[in-house]
XYZ file of C-alpha atoms in Angstrom:
596
model
C 61.471 -43.412 -135.620
C 63.817 -42.653 -138.477
C 67.529 -42.767 -137.663
C 69.765 -40.474 -139.667
C 73.500 -40.542 -140.152
C 73.820 -37.713 -137.639
C 72.287 -39.930 -134.907
C 75.049 -42.527 -135.173
C 77.773 -41.785 -132.588
C 81.082 -41.114 -134.245
C 84.090 -43.206 -133.182
C 86.563 -41.565 -130.836
C 90.279 -42.116 -130.291
C 89.419 -44.316 -127.317
C 87.167 -46.463 -129.537
C 89.956 -46.978 -132.086
C 92.513 -47.867 -129.411
C 90.119 -50.285 -127.672
C 88.799 -52.049 -130.794
C 91.879 -52.082 -133.064
C 94.946 -51.016 -131.087
C 94.733 -53.351 -128.103
C 93.992 -56.620 -130.017
C 96.782 -55.734 -132.482
C 99.182 -55.034 -129.604
C 98.317 -58.376 -127.994
C 98.861 -60.225 -131.309
C 102.202 -58.483 -131.873
C 103.288 -59.293 -128.327
C 102.310 -62.949 -128.792
C 104.278 -63.201 -132.014
C 107.326 -61.631 -130.396
C 107.051 -64.083 -127.487
C 106.754 -66.992 -129.977
C 109.826 -65.837 -131.858
C 111.826 -65.393 -128.631
C 110.589 -68.242 -126.378
C 108.556 -70.587 -128.554
C 106.265 -73.035 -126.778
C 107.414 -71.852 -123.340
C 105.685 -68.526 -123.910
C 102.542 -70.306 -125.123
C 102.473 -72.443 -121.965
C 102.788 -69.405 -119.732
C 100.029 -67.587 -121.653
C 97.732 -70.601 -121.437
C 98.259 -70.927 -117.689
C 97.617 -67.185 -117.272
C 94.431 -67.391 -119.373
C 93.097 -70.343 -117.346
C 93.987 -68.629 -114.063
C 92.373 -65.345 -115.035
C 89.276 -67.165 -116.233
C 88.993 -69.108 -112.971
C 89.367 -65.912 -110.971
C 86.691 -64.223 -113.087
C 84.286 -67.145 -112.647
C 84.845 -67.185 -108.874
C 84.424 -63.415 -108.635
C 81.118 -63.465 -110.524
C 79.707 -66.533 -108.719
C 80.689 -65.388 -105.215
C 79.759 -61.745 -105.864
C 83.197 -60.364 -105.186
C 84.291 -56.922 -106.239
C 82.747 -56.058 -109.638
C 85.925 -54.395 -110.885
C 87.956 -57.515 -110.029
C 85.459 -59.777 -111.830
C 85.429 -57.802 -115.099
C 89.169 -57.127 -115.007
C 89.983 -60.816 -114.621
C 87.512 -61.625 -117.427
C 89.268 -59.155 -119.722
C 92.649 -60.579 -118.702
C 91.442 -64.081 -119.571
C 90.450 -62.893 -123.040
C 93.771 -61.132 -123.591
C 95.859 -64.133 -122.539
C 93.673 -66.490 -124.628
C 94.288 -64.385 -127.729
C 98.011 -64.268 -126.940
C 98.091 -68.076 -126.516
C 96.313 -68.655 -129.832
C 98.658 -66.215 -131.580
C 101.747 -67.839 -130.061
C 100.869 -71.539 -130.137
C 98.947 -71.976 -133.416
C 99.924 -69.117 -135.717
C 98.863 -68.888 -139.355
C 95.240 -68.111 -140.061
C 94.486 -68.726 -136.377
C 96.271 -65.436 -135.681
C 93.753 -63.576 -137.796
C 90.872 -65.527 -136.238
C 92.032 -64.672 -132.705
C 92.490 -61.062 -133.684
C 88.974 -60.853 -135.157
C 87.433 -62.466 -132.076
C 89.313 -60.075 -129.748
C 88.427 -57.023 -131.858
C 84.745 -58.044 -131.985
C 84.628 -58.615 -128.207
C 86.324 -55.266 -127.559
C 83.927 -53.506 -129.920
C 80.931 -55.086 -128.196
C 82.189 -54.203 -124.700
C 82.964 -50.662 -125.810
C 79.516 -50.275 -127.318
C 77.798 -51.509 -124.153
C 79.883 -49.100 -122.056
C 79.069 -46.115 -124.276
C 75.379 -47.035 -124.320
C 75.165 -47.342 -120.539
C 77.126 -44.144 -120.015
C 74.897 -42.269 -122.430
C 71.806 -43.805 -120.820
C 72.948 -42.663 -117.347
C 73.615 -39.148 -118.629
C 70.137 -39.013 -120.149
C 68.578 -40.211 -116.874
C 70.479 -37.582 -114.875
C 69.468 -34.890 -117.331
C 65.825 -35.967 -117.163
C 65.905 -36.008 -113.341
C 67.464 -32.534 -113.224
C 64.820 -31.288 -115.653
C 62.098 -32.788 -113.477
C 63.511 -31.107 -110.342
C 63.836 -27.762 -112.128
C 60.253 -28.045 -113.372
C 58.978 -28.900 -109.885
C 60.881 -25.936 -108.428
C 59.365 -23.573 -110.977
C 55.938 -25.015 -110.218
C 56.382 -24.419 -106.492
C 57.467 -20.850 -107.116
C 54.431 -20.265 -109.346
C 52.107 -21.715 -106.693
C 53.725 -19.582 -103.964
C 53.272 -16.478 -106.104
C 49.632 -17.388 -106.834
C 49.009 -18.022 -103.125
C 50.598 -14.692 -102.280
C 48.325 -12.918 -104.756
C 45.236 -14.728 -103.448
C 45.995 -13.917 -99.812
C 47.109 -10.334 -100.519
C 44.877 -7.676 -99.138
C 43.635 -5.428 -101.903
C 43.638 -1.760 -100.927
C 40.236 -0.249 -100.803
C 39.274 2.852 -102.712
C 39.854 4.889 -99.573
C 43.424 3.516 -99.112
C 45.255 0.491 -97.690
C 43.850 -1.601 -94.856
C 46.259 -0.957 -91.965
C 44.144 -2.500 -89.239
C 45.322 -5.382 -87.065
C 44.438 -7.566 -84.117
C 47.115 -5.999 -81.902
C 48.774 -2.632 -81.527
C 52.069 -4.088 -82.787
C 50.399 -5.474 -85.917
C 48.796 -2.109 -86.728
C 52.113 -0.341 -86.133
C 53.979 -2.791 -88.412
C 51.460 -2.473 -91.253
C 51.508 1.296 -90.932
C 55.314 1.509 -90.826
C 55.732 -0.669 -93.945
C 53.179 1.438 -95.801
C 54.715 4.749 -94.755
C 58.282 3.664 -95.501
C 57.822 1.541 -98.646
C 54.281 2.262 -99.902
C 53.506 -1.446 -99.770
C 50.758 -3.321 -97.937
C 51.745 -6.490 -96.077
C 50.011 -9.619 -97.330
C 49.923 -11.005 -93.807
C 51.218 -10.229 -90.311
C 51.181 -12.460 -87.237
C 52.486 -11.073 -83.917
C 53.044 -12.833 -80.588
C 54.496 -11.580 -77.308
C 57.879 -12.801 -75.972
C 59.643 -12.422 -72.628
C 61.630 -9.450 -73.928
C 59.272 -7.884 -76.479
C 57.431 -9.434 -79.414
C 57.966 -11.563 -82.506
C 56.273 -11.029 -85.884
C 56.056 -13.165 -89.023
C 55.581 -10.902 -92.043
C 54.178 -12.146 -95.367
C 55.710 -10.007 -98.096
C 53.445 -8.549 -100.788
C 53.859 -9.910 -104.364
C 55.908 -6.910 -105.497
C 58.254 -6.931 -102.477
C 60.463 -9.969 -101.885
C 62.064 -10.901 -98.563
C 65.563 -9.756 -99.501
C 64.330 -6.307 -100.486
C 62.288 -5.949 -97.283
C 65.342 -6.939 -95.225
C 67.489 -4.419 -97.104
C 64.997 -1.605 -96.563
C 64.142 -2.521 -92.971
C 65.997 0.480 -91.415
C 63.389 2.734 -93.032
C 60.593 0.594 -91.567
C 62.253 0.575 -88.133
C 62.533 4.343 -88.256
C 58.819 4.608 -89.020
C 58.038 2.376 -86.013
C 59.460 5.062 -83.660
C 60.453 2.639 -80.869
C 63.608 2.510 -78.746
C 64.302 -1.225 -78.786
C 66.322 -3.327 -81.231
C 65.149 -5.425 -84.180
C 66.662 -8.780 -85.227
C 65.684 -10.239 -88.605
C 65.570 -13.914 -89.613
C 64.302 -15.780 -92.656
C 60.881 -17.319 -92.236
C 59.808 -20.898 -93.023
C 58.509 -19.760 -96.436
C 60.576 -17.870 -98.999
C 58.087 -15.000 -98.858
C 58.256 -14.592 -95.057
C 60.482 -12.456 -92.827
C 60.639 -13.000 -89.058
C 61.119 -9.860 -86.952
C 62.200 -10.142 -83.309
C 61.781 -6.947 -81.322
C 63.640 -6.537 -78.027
C 62.243 -3.829 -75.797
C 65.243 -2.047 -74.292
C 68.341 -4.151 -73.525
C 67.778 -7.334 -71.457
C 71.531 -7.525 -70.881
C 71.462 -4.395 -68.723
C 70.697 -6.521 -65.657
C 73.068 -9.179 -64.333
C 72.102 -12.785 -65.090
C 71.694 -14.743 -61.830
C 73.685 -17.949 -61.411
C 71.765 -21.219 -61.649
C 73.277 -24.464 -60.399
C 73.344 -27.213 -63.021
C 74.235 -30.871 -63.172
C 74.782 -32.448 -66.578
C 74.242 -36.172 -66.987
C 77.353 -36.766 -69.128
C 80.129 -34.785 -70.745
C 78.162 -34.993 -73.996
C 75.509 -32.638 -72.585
C 75.830 -28.979 -73.636
C 77.023 -26.434 -71.081
C 74.819 -23.396 -70.376
C 76.993 -20.320 -69.810
C 74.891 -17.213 -70.519
C 71.613 -15.642 -71.588
C 71.190 -13.936 -74.952
C 69.415 -10.725 -75.928
C 66.108 -12.609 -76.102
C 66.466 -13.998 -72.588
C 67.190 -17.499 -73.880
C 69.962 -19.726 -72.451
C 73.117 -20.103 -74.575
C 74.218 -23.732 -74.479
C 77.596 -24.807 -75.892
C 78.476 -28.312 -77.104
C 81.943 -28.695 -75.534
C 82.450 -32.413 -76.183
C 85.214 -33.167 -78.722
C 86.107 -29.463 -79.082
C 88.814 -27.219 -77.657
C 87.752 -23.849 -76.242
C 89.466 -20.455 -76.468
C 88.414 -17.677 -74.070
C 89.802 -14.193 -74.673
C 89.170 -10.793 -73.155
C 90.667 -7.865 -71.320
C 90.943 -7.757 -67.547
C 87.932 -6.797 -65.410
C 85.323 -7.841 -67.983
C 84.357 -11.299 -66.687
C 86.827 -13.694 -68.280
C 87.775 -15.269 -64.932
C 84.122 -15.640 -63.961
C 83.453 -17.477 -67.222
C 86.384 -19.846 -66.614
C 85.134 -20.599 -63.099
C 81.606 -21.177 -64.387
C 82.823 -23.661 -67.001
C 84.939 -25.479 -64.406
C 81.970 -25.864 -62.044
C 79.668 -26.996 -64.842
C 82.124 -29.653 -66.033
C 83.220 -30.832 -62.575
C 79.642 -31.776 -61.762
C 79.608 -34.498 -64.404
C 80.480 -37.986 -63.171
C 82.368 -38.969 -66.338
C 84.576 -35.861 -66.475
C 87.820 -34.887 -64.699
C 89.665 -31.565 -64.696
C 93.332 -30.559 -64.636
C 94.595 -27.003 -64.318
C 97.550 -24.919 -65.517
C 98.109 -21.520 -63.900
C 101.666 -20.212 -64.264
C 101.130 -16.933 -62.450
C 102.807 -16.710 -59.001
C 100.572 -18.468 -56.496
C 98.140 -19.615 -59.232
C 95.544 -17.031 -58.101
C 92.828 -17.987 -60.590
C 92.873 -21.785 -60.398
C 94.238 -22.414 -56.889
C 90.733 -21.982 -55.354
C 89.597 -24.816 -57.639
C 92.118 -27.364 -56.271
C 89.395 -29.445 -54.562
C 87.754 -30.177 -57.933
C 90.972 -30.529 -59.962
C 92.865 -33.768 -60.331
C 96.047 -31.674 -60.271
C 97.311 -28.146 -60.872
C 100.521 -27.308 -62.752
C 102.034 -24.022 -61.612
C 105.675 -24.269 -62.826
C 107.256 -24.924 -66.239
C 108.414 -28.367 -65.087
C 104.923 -29.301 -63.973
C 103.397 -27.984 -67.201
C 105.796 -30.088 -69.288
C 105.074 -33.115 -67.089
C 101.341 -32.575 -67.628
C 101.698 -32.371 -71.423
C 103.961 -35.443 -71.487
C 101.502 -37.408 -69.367
C 98.648 -36.353 -71.651
C 100.620 -37.657 -74.626
C 101.044 -40.997 -72.869
C 97.337 -41.040 -72.062
C 96.572 -40.270 -75.716
C 98.622 -43.267 -76.898
C 96.854 -45.584 -74.473
C 93.425 -44.317 -75.475
C 94.346 -44.665 -79.127
C 95.050 -48.363 -78.606
C 91.747 -48.785 -76.758
C 89.843 -47.156 -79.632
C 91.702 -49.289 -82.167
C 90.848 -52.486 -80.293
C 87.208 -51.379 -80.088
C 87.150 -50.243 -83.742
C 85.656 -46.929 -82.591
C 86.308 -43.375 -83.765
C 85.320 -41.284 -80.719
C 85.924 -41.704 -77.015
C 82.876 -42.522 -74.872
C 83.733 -42.708 -71.146
C 80.971 -45.129 -70.238
C 82.027 -47.488 -73.019
C 85.809 -47.148 -72.886
C 86.338 -46.970 -69.144
C 88.191 -43.680 -68.677
C 86.658 -40.253 -68.095
C 86.675 -37.259 -70.395
C 89.514 -34.864 -69.542
C 89.525 -31.059 -69.627
C 92.780 -29.155 -69.114
C 92.024 -25.565 -68.051
C 94.843 -23.119 -68.851
C 94.533 -19.704 -67.244
C 96.628 -17.197 -69.166
C 97.846 -19.203 -72.126
C 100.406 -16.521 -72.980
C 102.217 -17.037 -69.665
C 102.278 -20.809 -70.200
C 103.948 -20.359 -73.587
C 106.381 -17.709 -72.315
C 107.639 -19.775 -69.381
C 107.288 -23.199 -71.012
C 109.295 -22.238 -74.127
C 112.103 -20.457 -72.278
C 115.440 -22.231 -72.720
C 113.920 -25.089 -74.739
C 114.795 -26.164 -78.254
C 112.267 -26.421 -81.070
C 110.272 -29.611 -80.678
C 110.621 -29.614 -76.883
C 108.909 -26.270 -76.273
C 105.583 -26.144 -74.489
C 104.044 -24.438 -77.534
C 105.042 -27.447 -79.673
C 103.471 -29.855 -77.190
C 100.312 -27.773 -76.914
C 100.028 -27.586 -80.705
C 100.220 -31.380 -80.891
C 97.703 -31.619 -78.041
C 95.223 -29.406 -79.875
C 95.638 -31.271 -83.159
C 95.272 -34.825 -81.857
C 93.428 -35.115 -78.561
C 89.810 -34.121 -79.248
C 88.546 -37.453 -80.542
C 90.072 -39.214 -77.521
C 88.012 -37.245 -75.009
C 90.908 -34.966 -73.977
C 90.182 -31.245 -74.306
C 91.843 -27.912 -73.595
C 90.207 -24.708 -72.366
C 92.652 -21.829 -72.949
C 92.073 -18.371 -71.458
C 94.182 -15.352 -72.393
C 94.023 -11.583 -72.041
C 96.092 -10.740 -75.111
C 95.638 -13.180 -78.016
C 98.445 -12.858 -80.553
C 100.534 -14.983 -82.896
C 103.087 -15.556 -80.125
C 100.429 -16.998 -77.826
C 99.571 -19.665 -80.389
C 103.093 -20.798 -81.192
C 103.659 -18.353 -84.054
C 100.353 -19.126 -85.772
C 98.273 -16.086 -86.747
C 94.926 -17.864 -86.674
C 93.774 -20.043 -83.779
C 90.435 -20.909 -85.311
C 91.702 -24.147 -86.840
C 92.485 -25.601 -83.395
C 89.716 -24.098 -81.265
C 86.235 -24.922 -82.521
C 84.720 -22.925 -79.639
C 85.765 -19.270 -79.315
C 84.371 -16.933 -76.666
C 85.360 -13.334 -76.025
C 84.542 -10.740 -73.404
C 85.412 -7.121 -74.158
C 88.802 -6.521 -75.808
C 90.303 -3.069 -75.397
C 92.632 -3.673 -78.340
C 90.474 -4.311 -81.417
C 93.442 -5.793 -83.308
C 93.396 -8.802 -80.963
C 89.963 -9.884 -82.222
C 91.444 -11.211 -85.485
C 93.333 -13.921 -83.576
C 90.074 -15.186 -82.108
C 87.405 -14.647 -84.749
C 89.292 -13.699 -87.928
C 89.468 -10.420 -89.816
C 86.111 -10.451 -91.601
C 83.895 -12.400 -89.211
C 81.751 -9.459 -88.068
C 82.615 -10.164 -84.424
C 83.730 -6.973 -82.655
C 84.490 -7.617 -78.951
C 85.465 -3.963 -78.609
C 81.768 -3.068 -78.833
C 80.939 -4.981 -75.633
C 80.572 -2.640 -72.669
C 79.421 -4.612 -69.610
C 81.298 -7.118 -67.434
C 80.203 -10.623 -68.390
C 79.014 -9.635 -71.879
C 80.385 -12.108 -74.413
C 80.370 -13.095 -78.068
C 80.231 -16.825 -78.791
C 81.350 -18.518 -81.996
C 80.894 -22.282 -82.358
C 79.670 -24.613 -85.130
C 76.176 -23.996 -83.684
C 76.566 -20.231 -83.154
C 77.599 -18.688 -86.447
C 76.632 -15.056 -86.002
C 77.710 -12.311 -83.617
C 74.922 -12.455 -81.056
C 75.590 -10.862 -77.673
C 74.890 -12.679 -74.419
C 75.794 -12.235 -70.756
C 77.465 -14.807 -68.531
C 75.674 -15.924 -65.388
C 76.987 -13.916 -62.447
C 78.879 -16.354 -60.228
C 79.415 -14.440 -57.000
C 82.221 -15.284 -54.608
C 79.934 -16.988 -52.094
C 78.253 -18.989 -54.879
C 81.657 -20.094 -56.163
C 82.908 -21.202 -52.724
C 79.663 -23.027 -51.964
C 79.747 -24.915 -55.272
C 83.425 -25.827 -54.835
C 82.662 -27.249 -51.375
C 79.749 -29.259 -52.738
C 81.616 -30.566 -55.775
C 84.715 -31.402 -53.727
C 82.695 -34.053 -51.888
C 81.536 -35.509 -55.202
C 84.697 -35.194 -57.289
C 86.323 -38.575 -57.838
C 90.097 -38.706 -57.661
C 92.048 -41.075 -59.875
C 93.170 -44.222 -58.013
C 96.716 -44.762 -56.793
C 99.014 -45.896 -59.589
C 96.877 -44.389 -62.352
C 97.119 -40.642 -61.888
C 99.300 -37.804 -62.960
C 101.988 -36.937 -60.437
C 103.492 -33.464 -60.753
C 106.697 -32.449 -58.906
C 105.951 -30.993 -55.460
C 107.562 -27.810 -54.137
C 109.754 -27.653 -51.013
C 113.330 -26.979 -49.963
C 114.315 -30.037 -47.885
C 113.626 -33.664 -48.732
C 111.216 -34.039 -45.823
C 109.294 -30.931 -46.870
C 109.051 -32.235 -50.435
C 107.693 -35.564 -49.266
C 105.289 -33.910 -46.813
C 104.019 -31.543 -49.518
C 103.541 -34.439 -51.909
C 101.508 -36.394 -49.327
C 99.450 -33.311 -48.520
C 98.786 -32.790 -52.212
C 98.037 -36.348 -53.321
C 96.897 -38.092 -50.146
C 97.806 -41.787 -50.226
C 100.819 -42.378 -52.462
C 103.194 -45.221 -53.248
C 106.927 -44.918 -52.799
C 107.412 -44.625 -56.563
C 104.820 -41.850 -56.736
C 106.600 -40.024 -53.920
C 109.872 -40.329 -55.830
C 108.240 -38.769 -58.862
C 106.401 -36.089 -56.909
C 109.363 -35.047 -54.762
C 112.027 -35.458 -57.431
C 114.045 -37.798 -55.155
C 115.494 -41.291 -55.407
C 114.352 -44.333 -53.422
C 116.888 -43.919 -50.610
C 116.104 -40.236 -50.125
C 112.345 -40.891 -49.995
C 112.667 -43.708 -47.447
C 114.956 -41.589 -45.263
C 112.551 -38.652 -45.435
C 109.603 -40.878 -44.516
C 111.515 -42.244 -41.557
C 112.267 -38.698 -40.402
C 108.621 -37.657 -40.708
C 107.319 -40.356 -38.352
C 104.968 -40.362 -36.494
C 103.315 -37.757 -38.754
C 103.282 -40.287 -41.619
C 102.297 -43.936 -41.654
C 102.140 -46.835 -44.061
C 98.700 -48.251 -44.849
C 97.728 -51.889 -45.249
C 97.672 -51.305 -49.029
C 101.380 -50.460 -48.985
C 100.920 -46.732 -49.586
C 102.011 -43.826 -47.399
C 99.840 -41.076 -45.958
C 99.813 -38.251 -43.430
C 98.338 -39.305 -40.090
C 94.940 -37.581 -39.658
C 95.165 -34.861 -37.037
C 91.459 -34.240 -36.374
C 88.599 -36.201 -34.909
C 87.412 -37.180 -38.314
C 89.026 -38.183 -41.586
C 87.895 -37.127 -45.028
C 86.801 -40.132 -46.964
C 88.267 -40.460 -50.436
C 86.014 -41.114 -53.353
C 87.548 -43.349 -55.993
C 86.738 -43.992 -59.610
C 87.960 -46.811 -61.834
C 90.009 -45.864 -64.863
C 90.245 -49.444 -66.227
C 93.856 -50.016 -67.171
């Protein structure tokens, strides 16, 4: 192979600086050090050269960091040249300079060669991939031509093994004057599904674009849903006969093994269950009144409460807590006042700090209840707007409930602490002044919204999700990392008797946090005795310190109230206080260890 002058790489500014500039700079520095400090500078340079060389040798022999090894080797060469320039002088200066320049030129040449070699390899690999891709496309086109059905002299072959196949072939021919290369149809629970092989002159994108004309030629009343097929020349058509969401979806009891299991909440237009991965994600539920939002919240609570490694807390700021109060038996606690809501958020922050230390000690990134000893936590907030309105009132910035919730949403997911927020009117005020909640809530579910403008705060402006188009109670749109398109589904219908029966069953199985390791929210009541009695009724067995916290009283007031409540209260052998059982039987408490 003949090498011409044009094949020789021309020197760059970097080459000149590396080969000439740096050795010259080192020589000049050495001379200046000799003039200023004499042999002292030479001694320092010699020690530095020996040290850098030793470090380089150790790095190469012990396979330390490659950058450290080569950097220390270069440093050894630099300090050696400086030592020669400083200590010997004369013609040795020129000799040291030549050696340094030659070494730099050699290293620079090796670097440029390897870099160029890597670029050539990458270019060759990209060329190979491009060639293979073109080859696959050619083979697919050839296969399409081979398998294409040639129209006979009398016209296209529009026959098929089923009525649906004949109708599809006929509709494509009538609408587009094209004959399908292949058509496979199978029945489904709600209609049928077809895999269409596009003819050579009609690609999948064009067939999808022109599908309304084909659907019109089919002359059927159901709905079509289009998906890409496994091959680039295939289009999958799902036909739904009528609307499966017309009928209510019956409730089915479910027990998940762990909080990592997905939660089934609804059935889609194809009759398939919609399962949501709720672990390590916050959930936002929005929708106007009377369209099933409360039923969805209750369904999620029952699904989650049935998992042995999961506990629930509730926040319902409406008078009497009408939505979450019936769930008290399966909740660890329920905050119904601003003070209780702030106490809940503060306790969650403390729990977050403790879990963070546990994860750090375990060198783990995500909370696993079975491994780390504490359950997953879900805080259910019914009417998030009311929580923010009451929790922010009279509070300064930084101490408002919206500030605490924002911190909660940003930090708690990886530690197994989640929030489920339900609201009728999503707006910027509901989310602490933020106009987009999508960054904090990975899971977003909406029933019908009468005000279309509210949809932007849940799904964004250009998402294609239009909750205003939903018409039936329980109809929802779901957006999660696994559900990226606006597909309608309908929530399982949890009737009142089903809800009460499940609450009664789960109440017997729900484990309460042990004494000394649970959240204590202030109890209501006018007198001290009523506060203490309400606290005991709410929490069962409680220590004196827990009663102080729950009743908002000091030690003396609690002890005096307990004395006044006798014989209705008694002290147990464990040193806690409780209400004396009034019936012939006593509910047995179920405990769970929180480890620490």
